[in-house]
Short mmCIF file of C-alpha atoms in Angstrom, two decimals:
data_model
loop_
_atom_site.label_atom_id
_atom_site.label_comp_id
_atom_site.label_asym_id
_atom_site.label_seq_id
_atom_site.Cartn_x
_atom_site.Cartn_y
_atom_site.Cartn_z
CA UNK O 1 256.43 221.35 86.63
CA UNK O 2 257.46 224.15 84.29
CA UNK O 3 259.76 224.21 81.26
CA UNK O 4 261.66 227.49 81.32
CA UNK O 5 262.84 228.49 77.88
CA UNK O 6 265.77 230.90 77.55
CA UNK O 7 266.79 232.17 74.13
CA UNK O 8 269.22 234.97 74.90
CA UNK O 9 272.83 235.02 76.06
CA UNK O 10 273.26 236.07 79.72
CA UNK O 11 275.95 238.47 78.46
CA UNK O 12 273.23 240.36 76.62
CA UNK O 13 270.07 239.93 78.64
CA UNK O 14 268.92 239.14 82.16
CA UNK O 15 266.47 236.40 81.12
CA UNK O 16 268.51 233.51 82.54
CA UNK O 17 269.31 235.28 85.82
CA UNK O 18 265.66 236.30 86.30
CA UNK O 19 264.42 232.83 85.48
CA UNK O 20 266.79 231.23 88.01
CA UNK O 21 265.55 233.57 90.73
CA UNK O 22 261.98 232.28 90.40
CA UNK O 23 262.46 228.71 89.22
CA UNK O 24 261.20 225.75 91.25
CA UNK O 25 263.49 222.86 92.20
CA UNK O 26 261.60 220.41 90.01
CA UNK O 27 261.44 222.69 86.95
CA UNK O 28 263.48 222.28 83.77
CA UNK O 29 265.59 224.83 81.88
CA UNK O 30 265.86 224.72 78.10
CA UNK O 31 268.58 226.81 76.50
CA UNK O 32 268.37 227.67 72.82
CA UNK O 33 269.83 230.31 70.51
CA UNK O 34 272.62 232.32 72.10
CA UNK O 35 271.49 231.11 75.53
CA UNK O 36 273.59 227.96 74.95
CA UNK O 37 276.69 230.18 75.31
CA UNK O 38 275.91 230.51 79.03
CA UNK O 39 277.27 227.01 79.62
CA UNK O 40 280.74 228.02 78.43
CA UNK O 41 281.11 230.18 81.52
CA UNK O 42 281.96 228.80 84.97
CA UNK O 43 279.49 231.08 86.70
CA UNK O 44 276.50 229.77 84.78
CA UNK O 45 277.72 226.17 84.80
CA UNK O 46 277.79 226.48 88.56
CA UNK O 47 274.39 228.21 88.75
CA UNK O 48 272.82 225.49 86.62
CA UNK O 49 274.69 222.56 88.20
CA UNK O 50 271.78 221.30 90.32
CA UNK O 51 269.16 221.78 87.61
CA UNK O 52 267.65 219.62 84.96
CA UNK O 53 268.77 221.34 81.76
CA UNK O 54 268.46 220.75 78.03
CA UNK O 55 270.24 222.52 75.23
CA UNK O 56 268.99 222.61 71.69
CA UNK O 57 271.33 220.51 69.54
CA UNK O 58 270.96 222.56 66.33
CA UNK O 59 271.96 225.74 68.12
CA UNK O 60 275.03 224.11 69.68
CA UNK O 61 276.15 222.60 66.36
CA UNK O 62 275.52 225.83 64.50
CA UNK O 63 277.88 227.59 66.87
CA UNK O 64 280.60 224.91 66.66
CA UNK O 65 280.25 224.17 70.39
CA UNK O 66 279.37 220.46 70.24
CA UNK O 67 282.66 219.27 71.78
CA UNK O 68 282.87 221.95 74.40
CA UNK O 69 279.32 221.38 75.64
CA UNK O 70 279.33 217.59 75.28
CA UNK O 71 278.66 216.97 78.99
CA UNK O 72 275.17 218.50 78.73
CA UNK O 73 271.87 217.04 77.51
CA UNK O 74 271.25 217.84 73.86
CA UNK O 75 267.73 217.63 72.49
CA UNK O 76 266.44 218.07 68.95
CA UNK O 77 263.28 219.95 67.92
CA UNK O 78 261.12 216.84 68.10
CA UNK O 79 262.24 216.14 71.68
CA UNK O 80 261.69 219.81 72.49
CA UNK O 81 258.06 219.44 71.45
CA UNK O 82 257.80 216.26 73.56
CA UNK O 83 259.19 218.12 76.57
CA UNK O 84 256.67 220.95 76.20
CA UNK O 85 253.97 218.28 76.42
CA UNK O 86 255.54 216.60 79.47
CA UNK O 87 255.54 219.86 81.41
CA UNK O 88 252.48 221.67 82.79
CA UNK O 89 253.44 224.84 80.98
CA UNK O 90 256.26 226.63 79.21
CA UNK O 91 257.55 230.03 80.25
CA UNK O 92 259.58 231.86 77.59
CA UNK O 93 261.74 234.38 79.35
CA UNK V 1 230.02 276.62 59.33
CA UNK V 2 232.19 274.93 56.71
CA UNK V 3 233.33 271.34 56.72
CA UNK V 4 236.28 270.01 54.85
CA UNK V 5 237.15 266.35 54.90
CA UNK V 6 239.69 266.50 57.75
CA UNK V 7 238.69 269.58 59.66
CA UNK V 8 235.75 271.81 60.52
CA UNK V 9 235.44 275.41 61.49
CA UNK V 10 234.52 276.52 64.98
CA UNK V 11 234.68 280.17 66.12
CA UNK V 12 236.71 280.99 63.03
CA UNK V 13 239.28 278.33 63.90
CA UNK V 14 239.83 275.20 61.82
CA UNK V 15 239.59 272.16 64.09
CA UNK V 16 241.72 269.29 62.75
CA UNK V 17 240.33 265.76 62.68
CA UNK V 18 241.39 262.46 61.18
CA UNK V 19 239.50 261.14 58.15
CA UNK V 20 236.93 259.47 60.42
CA UNK V 21 236.18 262.65 62.32
CA UNK V 22 238.17 262.04 65.53
CA UNK V 23 239.83 265.21 66.84
CA UNK V 24 243.58 265.42 66.24
CA UNK V 25 244.12 267.37 69.48
CA UNK V 26 242.37 266.36 72.68
CA UNK V 27 242.75 269.92 73.96
CA UNK V 28 240.68 271.42 71.10
CA UNK V 29 237.57 269.96 72.69
CA UNK V 30 234.74 271.78 74.44
CA UNK V 31 231.02 271.13 74.84
CA UNK V 32 230.14 273.13 71.70
CA UNK V 33 232.53 271.02 69.68
CA UNK V 34 230.97 267.91 71.20
CA UNK V 35 227.59 269.11 69.87
CA UNK V 36 229.06 269.65 66.39
CA UNK V 37 230.56 266.15 66.29
CA UNK V 38 227.35 264.64 67.67
CA UNK V 39 225.34 266.35 64.94
CA UNK V 40 227.57 264.78 62.32
CA UNK V 41 226.94 261.43 64.00
CA UNK V 42 223.20 262.23 63.94
CA UNK V 43 222.91 262.05 67.69
CA UNK V 44 220.96 264.63 69.70
CA UNK V 45 222.82 264.87 73.01
CA UNK V 46 220.71 264.27 76.12
CA UNK V 47 221.86 264.29 79.77
CA UNK V 48 222.15 260.50 79.44
CA UNK V 49 224.63 260.93 76.59
CA UNK V 50 226.59 263.47 78.60
CA UNK V 51 226.97 261.04 81.50
CA UNK V 52 228.74 258.64 79.19
CA UNK V 53 230.74 261.29 77.33
CA UNK V 54 232.00 262.83 80.55
CA UNK V 55 232.92 259.45 81.97
CA UNK V 56 234.85 258.47 78.84
CA UNK V 57 236.67 261.80 78.71
CA UNK V 58 237.56 261.82 82.42
CA UNK V 59 238.76 258.23 82.10
CA UNK V 60 240.98 259.13 79.16
CA UNK V 61 242.45 262.20 80.82
CA UNK V 62 243.30 260.23 83.95
CA UNK V 63 244.50 256.95 82.44
CA UNK V 64 245.63 258.06 78.92
CA UNK V 65 243.55 255.36 77.28
CA UNK V 66 239.89 254.92 76.36
CA UNK V 67 237.93 252.44 78.48
CA UNK V 68 236.94 249.03 77.13
CA UNK V 69 233.20 248.63 76.69
CA UNK V 70 233.05 246.29 79.70
CA UNK V 71 234.54 248.96 81.95
CA UNK V 72 232.17 251.55 80.54
CA UNK V 73 229.16 249.29 81.16
CA UNK V 74 230.26 248.63 84.74
CA UNK V 75 230.91 252.29 85.51
CA UNK V 76 227.56 253.42 84.07
CA UNK V 77 225.84 250.65 86.04
CA UNK V 78 227.36 251.93 89.26
CA UNK V 79 226.52 255.55 88.44
CA UNK V 80 223.03 255.19 86.97
CA UNK V 81 221.75 251.91 88.35
CA UNK V 82 221.96 248.28 87.33
CA UNK V 83 219.15 248.62 84.74
CA UNK V 84 221.42 250.92 82.72
CA UNK V 85 224.60 248.95 83.32
CA UNK V 86 224.40 246.90 80.15
CA UNK V 87 225.68 247.31 76.62
CA UNK V 88 222.12 247.43 75.21
CA UNK V 89 221.49 250.69 77.06
CA UNK V 90 224.74 252.16 75.71
CA UNK V 91 223.86 251.08 72.18
CA UNK V 92 220.50 252.86 72.40
CA UNK V 93 222.47 256.06 73.13
CA UNK V 94 225.23 255.42 70.58
CA UNK V 95 223.77 253.13 67.91
CA UNK V 96 226.91 252.68 65.80
CA UNK V 97 228.98 251.67 68.83
CA UNK V 98 229.41 253.27 72.25
CA UNK V 99 233.21 252.97 72.22
CA UNK V 100 233.54 254.58 68.77
CA UNK V 101 230.91 257.27 69.04
CA UNK V 102 231.25 258.30 72.68
CA UNK V 103 235.03 258.69 72.33
CA UNK V 104 234.63 260.65 69.10
CA UNK V 105 232.11 263.05 70.65
CA UNK V 106 234.32 263.29 73.75
CA UNK V 107 237.13 264.53 71.51
CA UNK V 108 239.39 261.53 72.07
CA UNK V 109 241.48 259.53 69.61
CA UNK V 110 239.92 256.45 68.05
CA UNK V 111 240.22 253.55 70.50
CA UNK V 112 242.93 251.14 69.37
CA UNK V 113 240.73 248.16 70.11
CA UNK V 114 236.97 248.60 69.99
CA UNK V 115 236.00 246.23 72.77
CA UNK I 1 238.29 231.45 82.86
CA UNK I 2 242.04 231.09 82.59
CA UNK I 3 244.55 232.30 85.14
CA UNK I 4 246.91 234.45 83.12
CA UNK I 5 250.06 235.81 84.75
CA UNK I 6 251.95 238.59 83.03
CA UNK I 7 255.54 239.28 84.10
CA UNK I 8 257.14 242.68 83.63
CA UNK I 9 260.90 242.10 83.73
CA UNK I 10 262.14 245.03 81.63
CA UNK I 11 262.39 248.73 82.40
CA UNK I 12 259.79 250.99 80.75
CA UNK I 13 260.31 253.24 77.68
CA UNK I 14 263.53 251.68 76.31
CA UNK I 15 261.57 248.88 74.65
CA UNK I 16 257.86 248.49 73.83
CA UNK I 17 257.57 245.41 76.08
CA UNK I 18 255.98 247.08 79.12
CA UNK I 19 253.31 248.84 77.09
CA UNK I 20 252.54 245.64 75.21
CA UNK I 21 252.30 243.72 78.48
CA UNK I 22 249.82 246.23 79.87
CA UNK I 23 247.77 246.20 76.64
CA UNK I 24 247.59 242.43 76.90
CA UNK I 25 246.57 242.64 80.56
CA UNK I 26 243.68 245.03 79.83
CA UNK I 27 242.61 243.11 76.74
CA UNK I 28 242.62 239.76 78.57
CA UNK I 29 240.75 241.27 81.51
CA UNK I 30 238.12 242.61 79.06
CA UNK I 31 237.63 239.00 77.98
CA UNK I 32 236.99 237.97 81.57
CA UNK I 33 240.32 236.21 82.10
CA UNK I 34 241.76 236.13 85.62
CA UNK I 35 244.79 238.35 85.10
CA UNK I 36 247.63 238.89 87.56
CA UNK I 37 250.74 241.01 87.11
CA UNK I 38 254.20 240.46 88.57
CA UNK I 39 256.95 243.06 88.48
CA UNK I 40 260.44 241.60 88.71
CA UNK I 41 264.02 242.63 88.10
CA UNK I 42 264.31 245.97 86.24
CA UNK I 43 260.56 245.74 85.57
CA UNK I 44 259.98 247.29 89.01
CA UNK I 45 260.95 250.62 87.42
CA UNK I 46 257.48 250.64 85.83
CA UNK I 47 256.24 251.39 89.36
CA UNK I 48 258.19 254.60 89.89
CA UNK I 49 256.04 257.68 90.42
CA UNK I 50 256.15 260.96 88.52
CA UNK I 51 257.40 259.62 85.19
CA UNK I 52 257.21 261.87 82.11
CA UNK I 53 257.63 259.54 79.14
CA UNK I 54 256.44 262.24 76.69
CA UNK I 55 259.78 263.99 77.23
CA UNK I 56 261.53 261.18 75.36
CA UNK I 57 258.77 260.77 72.81
CA UNK I 58 257.26 257.71 74.50
CA UNK I 59 253.57 257.16 75.19
CA UNK I 60 252.55 257.64 78.82
CA UNK I 61 251.31 254.10 79.41
CA UNK I 62 252.35 254.38 83.06
CA UNK I 63 249.15 256.38 83.71
CA UNK I 64 247.18 253.45 82.29
CA UNK I 65 248.28 251.19 85.17
CA UNK I 66 245.82 253.19 87.28
CA UNK I 67 242.91 251.72 85.32
CA UNK I 68 243.70 248.13 86.34
CA UNK I 69 241.24 248.00 89.28
CA UNK I 70 238.44 249.12 86.93
CA UNK I 71 239.28 246.12 84.76
CA UNK I 72 239.10 243.91 87.88
CA UNK I 73 242.82 243.19 87.79
CA UNK I 74 243.39 243.02 91.54
CA UNK I 75 246.40 240.75 91.85
CA UNK I 76 249.47 242.90 91.37
CA UNK I 77 252.69 241.54 92.85
CA UNK I 78 256.19 242.94 92.96
CA UNK I 79 259.35 241.06 93.90
CA UNK I 80 260.64 242.27 97.28
CA UNK I 81 264.23 241.45 96.35
CA UNK I 82 264.02 243.42 93.09
CA UNK I 83 262.41 246.41 94.84
CA UNK I 84 265.21 246.35 97.38
CA UNK I 85 267.89 246.17 94.68
CA UNK I 86 266.47 249.22 92.93
CA UNK I 87 265.91 251.12 96.18
CA UNK I 88 262.12 251.05 95.83
CA UNK I 89 261.24 248.84 98.78
CA UNK I 90 260.11 251.76 100.89
CA UNK I 91 259.17 254.16 98.09
CA UNK I 92 255.62 255.19 97.34
CA UNK I 93 254.71 253.42 94.11
CA UNK I 94 252.22 254.15 91.32
CA UNK I 95 249.74 251.48 92.30
CA UNK I 96 248.46 249.32 95.07
CA UNK I 97 250.42 246.08 95.07
CA UNK I 98 251.66 243.28 97.27
CA UNK I 99 255.37 242.85 97.89
CA UNK I 100 256.25 239.16 97.71
CA UNK I 101 259.37 237.03 98.09
CA UNK I 102 260.89 235.14 95.14
CA UNK I 103 259.57 231.90 96.70
CA UNK I 104 256.02 233.31 96.67
CA UNK I 105 256.48 234.22 93.00
CA UNK I 106 257.63 230.65 92.28
CA UNK I 107 254.40 229.41 93.86
CA UNK I 108 252.31 231.92 91.89
CA UNK I 109 253.90 230.77 88.61
CA UNK I 110 253.07 227.15 89.49
CA UNK I 111 249.42 228.07 90.11
CA UNK I 112 248.93 229.98 86.81
CA UNK I 113 247.51 228.40 83.68
CA UNK I 114 249.58 230.60 81.38
CA UNK I 115 252.60 232.80 82.07
CA UNK I 116 253.81 235.43 79.62
CA UNK I 117 257.03 237.37 80.10
CA UNK I 118 257.63 240.86 78.74
#
């Protein structure tokens, strides 16, 4: 079980698209930084619909997107560290 | 023959080096220049030295990088026999360090990582 | 001995990532790690023959890929889908590699101890 960490917006970088091509069904996606913006778009909401995903709370708040992304799982830094320990490895795309 | 800090003269041409004596231009090199550099390193070149120097230079020209010591050891072992395929043998030829000295005498830039 | 997988996902020369990835591969292999490379997405452009990076002031690290077998890096994979997208599926490439499906890459990532993306 892998934790896939995406830090860049899909409007700027192919990291999320590439990750989703090679991800396993049981893996988790963590979005941080501008990557949280992906979830504002229908395309990426749809792409990520069947996945276990986390978004980093601080990054969402910082961007004023808390309300608009409220249906997703927020985690803080401490929980992020916990998740890295729960997974076999982390891949930073 | 006159030496300055960052160059030396060969056939009335100044050959540029860096402050450690590595040639600035790979293409300036020839076997006479190898002898001059080796002298400065206090190494008398034998056929055994040339085996290593030629391997390192050919490797660099083909792959645009100097080989790691492990690759050098393996290649020499294949070429000259398992008894010579160890870093001890290479250190007897190039006491200060095979990667540093063989590449310098072969006219190549200083290896980024001396491994 | 750790199984280290290095992913090339970016095109060469525009960013230093590819060269850094290859440096890491050679360095790790020198330390007896079990290194494998995977070329995906635009990273497959690293495999194109007859490149002349010097023309744009870049270092020719593409030539250095040829040294991989001497460092005992024998597992080199490229994503079939990506090769197809970039029209390289039937092209002659710079090195000996195995074309694999995305599903096979997923499996390879699961089997690795450490995966680094460049």
